[in-house]
């Protein structure tokens, strides 16, 4: 990708079920001075655990760094013990809501229909949905795309161009996520990103934003950002250290080698 005024790179992290409220204050205090200078050219965001969102609101106030939730309920209020609504996230100044991460699909049985309902809830509250999609098993491009396309259709199929324009898609191959995994290779990443971009564009999203997630670190960030169709990065465990996240967020983009081949991965 290249950094153009209408397509700023977006780099963010979800802490998942890591970092306590006290730890969040320390993380944010260390990260803010490193991240703030980068916001002139890129959109940065942090998704803490729910109890720590108010800490992010205080620590990031007055900066352009966004914060948000790792999930939200599809209803706006009511009898849903333990759940968090879009209104609650909006009230905490959240700009983003992550939806449909593979760990939520696995641990909470979230289907594409539920993901779609949550996307609509986020949009109702003016939150930017970050919708996670990705195939379960490592392999060739075609079966991966078949699964991702079904996820896109199931969750976003009913949305019109103005709604799709507000959605960020995170392509996160499940097999590339977490301890012991490695990021997908650039040719696979480019093939899937180009396909997701085309899917969104065909439905009227003028400037689709598709992030790559799955074992992103400071060593592979430049190569992943250089892949066709990659509009940014979504970082998990490497971002638990604020200095490492800042290093990833600062990855140079101009002059990075572009990956244009759409080779099939093995
Ligand atoms: P990881 O997580 O960077 O630890 O692989 C990525 C994600 O789940 O978004």
Tab-separated table of C-alpha atoms and ligand atoms in Angstrom:
chain	number	residue	atom	x	y	z
A	1	UNK	CA	0.000	0.000	0.000
A	2	UNK	CA	1.002	3.631	-0.238
A	3	UNK	CA	0.095	6.404	2.154
A	4	UNK	CA	-2.307	8.671	0.296
A	5	UNK	CA	-4.313	11.414	1.976
A	6	UNK	CA	-7.557	9.508	1.518
A	7	UNK	CA	-6.187	6.200	2.649
A	8	UNK	CA	-4.162	6.631	5.787
A	9	UNK	CA	-2.602	3.472	7.141
A	10	UNK	CA	-4.439	2.191	10.205
A	11	UNK	CA	-2.520	0.342	12.911
A	12	UNK	CA	-4.119	-0.897	16.083
A	13	UNK	CA	-3.989	-3.436	18.840
A	14	UNK	CA	-6.395	-5.496	20.888
A	15	UNK	CA	-4.972	-6.506	24.219
A	16	UNK	CA	-7.415	-9.432	24.354
A	17	UNK	CA	-7.751	-10.683	27.981
A	18	UNK	CA	-4.418	-9.182	28.982
A	19	UNK	CA	-3.337	-6.095	30.926
A	20	UNK	CA	-5.150	-5.078	34.111
A	21	UNK	CA	-6.440	-1.589	34.817
A	22	UNK	CA	-3.183	-0.731	36.622
A	23	UNK	CA	-1.156	-2.204	33.779
A	24	UNK	CA	-3.214	-0.224	31.277
A	25	UNK	CA	-2.257	3.054	32.909
A	26	UNK	CA	1.427	2.144	32.652
A	27	UNK	CA	1.108	0.888	29.034
A	28	UNK	CA	-0.687	4.031	27.916
A	29	UNK	CA	1.704	6.378	29.729
A	30	UNK	CA	4.639	4.712	27.971
A	31	UNK	CA	2.932	4.509	24.581
A	32	UNK	CA	1.332	7.932	24.205
A	33	UNK	CA	4.507	9.993	23.676
A	34	UNK	CA	5.786	7.412	21.186
A	35	UNK	CA	2.508	7.131	19.259
A	36	UNK	CA	1.322	10.717	19.201
A	37	UNK	CA	3.841	12.003	16.622
A	38	UNK	CA	2.753	9.190	14.280
A	39	UNK	CA	-0.888	10.274	14.204
A	40	UNK	CA	-0.165	13.004	11.671
A	41	UNK	CA	0.135	10.285	9.026
A	42	UNK	CA	-1.703	7.255	10.348
A	43	UNK	CA	-4.760	6.227	12.311
A	44	UNK	CA	-3.842	4.421	15.520
A	45	UNK	CA	-6.100	2.645	17.969
A	46	UNK	CA	-5.993	0.620	21.176
A	47	UNK	CA	-8.661	-1.864	22.294
A	48	UNK	CA	-8.187	-2.561	26.014
A	49	UNK	CA	-10.263	-4.947	28.106
A	50	UNK	CA	-13.640	-3.460	29.061
A	51	UNK	CA	-12.595	-2.459	32.630
A	52	UNK	CA	-9.619	-0.517	31.242
A	53	UNK	CA	-11.458	1.491	28.574
A	54	UNK	CA	-12.038	4.382	30.962
A	55	UNK	CA	-8.296	4.422	31.658
A	56	UNK	CA	-7.652	4.789	27.921
A	57	UNK	CA	-10.201	7.598	27.755
A	58	UNK	CA	-8.279	9.523	30.410
A	59	UNK	CA	-4.786	8.645	29.207
A	60	UNK	CA	-5.464	9.357	25.520
A	61	UNK	CA	-7.705	12.424	25.940
A	62	UNK	CA	-6.697	15.209	23.598
A	63	UNK	CA	-4.696	12.880	21.347
A	64	UNK	CA	-5.738	11.533	17.946
A	65	UNK	CA	-5.194	7.945	19.146
A	66	UNK	CA	-8.528	6.134	19.193
A	67	UNK	CA	-9.784	3.550	21.645
A	68	UNK	CA	-12.595	1.052	21.616
A	69	UNK	CA	-14.083	-2.241	22.757
A	70	UNK	CA	-13.152	-5.792	21.779
A	71	UNK	CA	-16.836	-6.705	21.386
A	72	UNK	CA	-20.329	-5.320	21.893
A	73	UNK	CA	-23.817	-6.794	22.193
A	74	UNK	CA	-26.179	-6.533	19.252
A	75	UNK	CA	-28.905	-5.001	21.441
A	76	UNK	CA	-28.654	-1.463	22.795
A	77	UNK	CA	-29.735	-2.319	26.359
A	78	UNK	CA	-31.584	-4.964	28.348
A	79	UNK	CA	-31.367	-8.304	30.105
A	80	UNK	CA	-27.972	-9.564	28.853
A	81	UNK	CA	-25.871	-10.345	31.915
A	82	UNK	CA	-22.198	-9.633	31.456
A	83	UNK	CA	-22.572	-8.006	28.061
A	84	UNK	CA	-21.625	-4.495	26.939
A	85	UNK	CA	-23.710	-2.336	24.599
A	86	UNK	CA	-22.796	0.109	21.879
A	87	UNK	CA	-24.285	2.892	23.991
A	88	UNK	CA	-21.846	2.035	26.803
A	89	UNK	CA	-18.875	2.113	24.436
A	90	UNK	CA	-20.046	5.376	22.876
A	91	UNK	CA	-20.477	6.888	26.331
A	92	UNK	CA	-16.818	6.052	27.053
A	93	UNK	CA	-15.703	7.964	23.976
A	94	UNK	CA	-14.923	4.818	21.997
A	95	UNK	CA	-14.407	5.242	18.276
A	96	UNK	CA	-14.086	1.515	17.470
A	97	UNK	CA	-15.736	-1.824	18.203
A	98	UNK	CA	-14.011	-5.053	17.242
A	99	UNK	CA	-16.512	-7.677	16.103
A	100	UNK	CA	-16.288	-11.369	15.249
A	101	UNK	CA	-12.726	-12.140	16.265
A	102	UNK	CA	-12.049	-15.856	15.800
A	103	UNK	CA	-11.617	-16.245	19.567
A	104	UNK	CA	-15.160	-14.884	20.079
A	105	UNK	CA	-16.488	-17.137	17.335
A	106	UNK	CA	-14.715	-20.078	19.064
A	107	UNK	CA	-15.438	-19.241	22.727
A	108	UNK	CA	-18.901	-17.693	22.369
A	109	UNK	CA	-20.310	-19.408	19.297
A	110	UNK	CA	-20.665	-16.172	17.369
A	111	UNK	CA	-22.075	-16.808	13.906
A	112	UNK	CA	-21.889	-14.556	10.870
A	113	UNK	CA	-25.497	-13.543	11.552
A	114	UNK	CA	-24.579	-12.437	15.077
A	115	UNK	CA	-21.515	-10.639	13.738
A	116	UNK	CA	-23.781	-8.849	11.246
A	117	UNK	CA	-26.192	-7.794	14.001
A	118	UNK	CA	-23.287	-6.473	16.055
A	119	UNK	CA	-21.986	-4.505	13.073
A	120	UNK	CA	-25.376	-2.809	12.791
A	121	UNK	CA	-25.347	-2.067	16.533
A	122	UNK	CA	-21.906	-0.460	16.228
A	123	UNK	CA	-23.047	1.672	13.290
A	124	UNK	CA	-26.135	2.810	15.239
A	125	UNK	CA	-23.788	4.221	17.890
A	126	UNK	CA	-21.407	5.776	15.414
A	127	UNK	CA	-18.678	3.288	16.269
A	128	UNK	CA	-16.379	2.034	13.513
A	129	UNK	CA	-16.832	-1.743	13.377
A	130	UNK	CA	-13.600	-3.681	12.921
A	131	UNK	CA	-14.949	-6.930	11.523
A	132	UNK	CA	-12.633	-9.932	11.737
A	133	UNK	CA	-12.714	-12.612	9.066
A	134	UNK	CA	-10.307	-15.399	8.180
A	135	UNK	CA	-10.039	-19.040	7.244
A	136	UNK	CA	-9.433	-21.687	9.891
A	137	UNK	CA	-6.775	-23.836	8.231
A	138	UNK	CA	-3.564	-23.007	6.408
A	139	UNK	CA	-3.682	-23.854	2.727
A	140	UNK	CA	-4.355	-22.531	-0.740
A	141	UNK	CA	-5.986	-19.245	-1.631
A	142	UNK	CA	-9.247	-20.656	-3.114
A	143	UNK	CA	-10.607	-22.451	-0.017
A	144	UNK	CA	-9.448	-19.558	2.154
A	145	UNK	CA	-11.332	-17.077	-0.024
A	146	UNK	CA	-14.424	-19.326	-0.080
A	147	UNK	CA	-14.582	-19.165	3.709
A	148	UNK	CA	-13.818	-15.453	3.937
A	149	UNK	CA	-16.349	-14.619	1.227
A	150	UNK	CA	-19.024	-16.572	3.113
A	151	UNK	CA	-18.161	-14.649	6.292
A	152	UNK	CA	-18.376	-11.320	4.448
A	153	UNK	CA	-21.696	-12.262	2.825
A	154	UNK	CA	-23.109	-13.551	6.109
A	155	UNK	CA	-22.124	-10.535	8.182
A	156	UNK	CA	-22.009	-7.604	5.741
A	157	UNK	CA	-24.082	-8.824	2.790
A	158	UNK	CA	-27.114	-6.709	3.662
A	159	UNK	CA	-25.290	-3.413	4.098
A	160	UNK	CA	-25.434	-0.572	1.590
A	161	UNK	CA	-22.511	1.503	0.305
A	162	UNK	CA	-22.677	4.227	2.958
A	163	UNK	CA	-22.646	1.648	5.761
A	164	UNK	CA	-19.886	-0.437	4.144
A	165	UNK	CA	-17.836	2.721	3.792
A	166	UNK	CA	-17.755	2.941	7.589
A	167	UNK	CA	-16.661	-0.660	8.142
A	168	UNK	CA	-13.064	-1.774	8.621
A	169	UNK	CA	-12.379	-5.422	7.791
A	170	UNK	CA	-9.535	-7.246	9.530
A	171	UNK	CA	-8.296	-10.282	7.615
A	172	UNK	CA	-6.946	-12.634	10.263
A	173	UNK	CA	-6.239	-16.197	9.154
A	174	UNK	CA	-6.979	-18.227	12.287
A	175	UNK	CA	-3.933	-20.457	11.784
A	176	UNK	CA	-1.662	-17.379	11.840
A	177	UNK	CA	-2.924	-16.055	15.190
A	178	UNK	CA	-1.322	-16.526	18.588
A	179	UNK	CA	1.588	-18.155	20.375
A	180	UNK	CA	3.560	-20.542	18.181
A	181	UNK	CA	1.996	-19.286	14.939
A	182	UNK	CA	3.649	-17.272	12.181
A	183	UNK	CA	2.193	-14.587	9.935
A	184	UNK	CA	0.780	-15.639	6.574
A	185	UNK	CA	3.174	-15.200	3.681
A	186	UNK	CA	2.886	-12.010	1.626
A	187	UNK	CA	1.521	-13.685	-1.500
A	188	UNK	CA	-1.349	-15.229	0.483
A	189	UNK	CA	-1.983	-11.961	2.314
A	190	UNK	CA	-2.040	-9.985	-0.949
A	191	UNK	CA	-4.389	-12.454	-2.662
A	192	UNK	CA	-6.924	-12.372	0.166
A	193	UNK	CA	-6.688	-8.617	0.640
A	194	UNK	CA	-7.190	-7.916	-3.044
A	195	UNK	CA	-10.234	-10.213	-3.026
A	196	UNK	CA	-11.727	-8.567	0.092
A	197	UNK	CA	-11.043	-5.118	-1.393
A	198	UNK	CA	-12.815	-6.146	-4.595
A	199	UNK	CA	-15.784	-7.542	-2.633
A	200	UNK	CA	-16.189	-4.266	-0.746
A	201	UNK	CA	-15.637	-2.104	-3.818
A	202	UNK	CA	-18.195	-4.062	-5.839
A	203	UNK	CA	-20.764	-3.215	-3.139
A	204	UNK	CA	-19.999	0.473	-3.261
A	205	UNK	CA	-17.326	1.059	-0.601
A	206	UNK	CA	-15.212	3.692	-2.344
A	207	UNK	CA	-12.132	3.394	-0.151
A	208	UNK	CA	-12.151	-0.021	1.533
A	209	UNK	CA	-9.999	-0.416	4.608
A	210	UNK	CA	-8.698	-3.913	5.185
A	211	UNK	CA	-6.207	-4.632	7.963
A	212	UNK	CA	-4.020	-7.718	8.270
A	213	UNK	CA	-3.789	-9.460	11.649
A	214	UNK	CA	-2.015	-12.626	12.785
A	215	UNK	CA	1.461	-12.691	14.359
A	216	UNK	CA	2.357	-9.186	13.228
A	217	UNK	CA	5.605	-8.004	14.790
A	218	UNK	CA	8.250	-5.361	14.207
A	219	UNK	CA	10.196	-7.684	11.881
A	220	UNK	CA	7.388	-8.514	9.442
A	221	UNK	CA	5.343	-5.293	9.630
A	222	UNK	CA	6.979	-3.530	6.671
A	223	UNK	CA	6.595	-6.519	4.382
A	224	UNK	CA	2.961	-7.031	5.368
A	225	UNK	CA	2.144	-3.333	4.925
A	226	UNK	CA	3.682	-3.460	1.464
A	227	UNK	CA	1.261	-6.164	0.285
A	228	UNK	CA	-1.408	-5.110	-2.201
A	229	UNK	CA	-4.696	-4.351	-0.518
A	230	UNK	CA	-3.272	-4.100	2.990
A	231	UNK	CA	-4.543	-0.885	4.550
A	232	UNK	CA	-3.022	-1.433	7.956
A	233	UNK	CA	-2.173	-3.889	10.710
A	234	UNK	CA	-3.983	-5.341	13.687
A	235	UNK	CA	-1.530	-6.467	16.348
A	236	UNK	CA	-1.998	-8.919	19.213
A	237	UNK	CA	0.736	-10.267	21.459
A	238	UNK	CA	3.632	-8.209	20.057
A	239	UNK	CA	1.778	-5.072	21.204
A	240	UNK	CA	1.598	-6.075	24.866
A	241	UNK	CA	4.912	-4.221	25.170
A	242	UNK	CA	4.105	-0.570	24.354
A	243	UNK	CA	7.550	0.009	22.840
A	244	UNK	CA	7.086	-2.886	20.435
A	245	UNK	CA	3.653	-1.590	19.429
A	246	UNK	CA	5.133	1.858	18.864
A	247	UNK	CA	7.877	0.326	16.696
A	248	UNK	CA	5.243	-1.457	14.590
A	249	UNK	CA	3.108	1.690	14.395
A	250	UNK	CA	6.163	3.605	13.140
A	251	UNK	CA	6.913	1.134	10.329
A	252	UNK	CA	8.050	3.127	7.287
A	253	UNK	CA	5.696	2.770	4.353
A	254	UNK	CA	6.968	4.891	1.463
A	255	UNK	CA	9.612	2.983	-0.454
A	256	UNK	CA	8.608	-0.397	0.920
A	257	UNK	CA	8.769	-3.061	-1.753
A	258	UNK	CA	5.284	-3.698	-3.093
A	259	UNK	CA	4.083	-7.257	-3.332
A	260	UNK	CA	2.084	-7.514	-6.497
A	261	UNK	CA	2.196	-11.174	-7.364
A	262	UNK	CA	-0.944	-13.045	-6.522
A	263	UNK	CA	0.728	-16.411	-6.323
A	264	UNK	CA	-1.088	-19.212	-4.677
A	265	UNK	CA	0.249	-20.179	-1.281
A	266	UNK	CA	1.193	-23.808	-0.828
B	1	LIG	P1	-1.472	-12.158	17.456
B	1	LIG	O1	-3.028	-11.842	17.492
B	1	LIG	O2	-0.793	-10.929	16.900
B	1	LIG	O3	-1.087	-12.436	18.875
B	1	LIG	O4	-1.285	-13.342	16.552
B	1	LIG	C1	-3.605	-11.210	16.392
B	1	LIG	C2	-5.078	-11.093	16.524
B	1	LIG	O5	-5.735	-12.015	17.030
B	1	LIG	O6	-5.623	-10.066	16.103
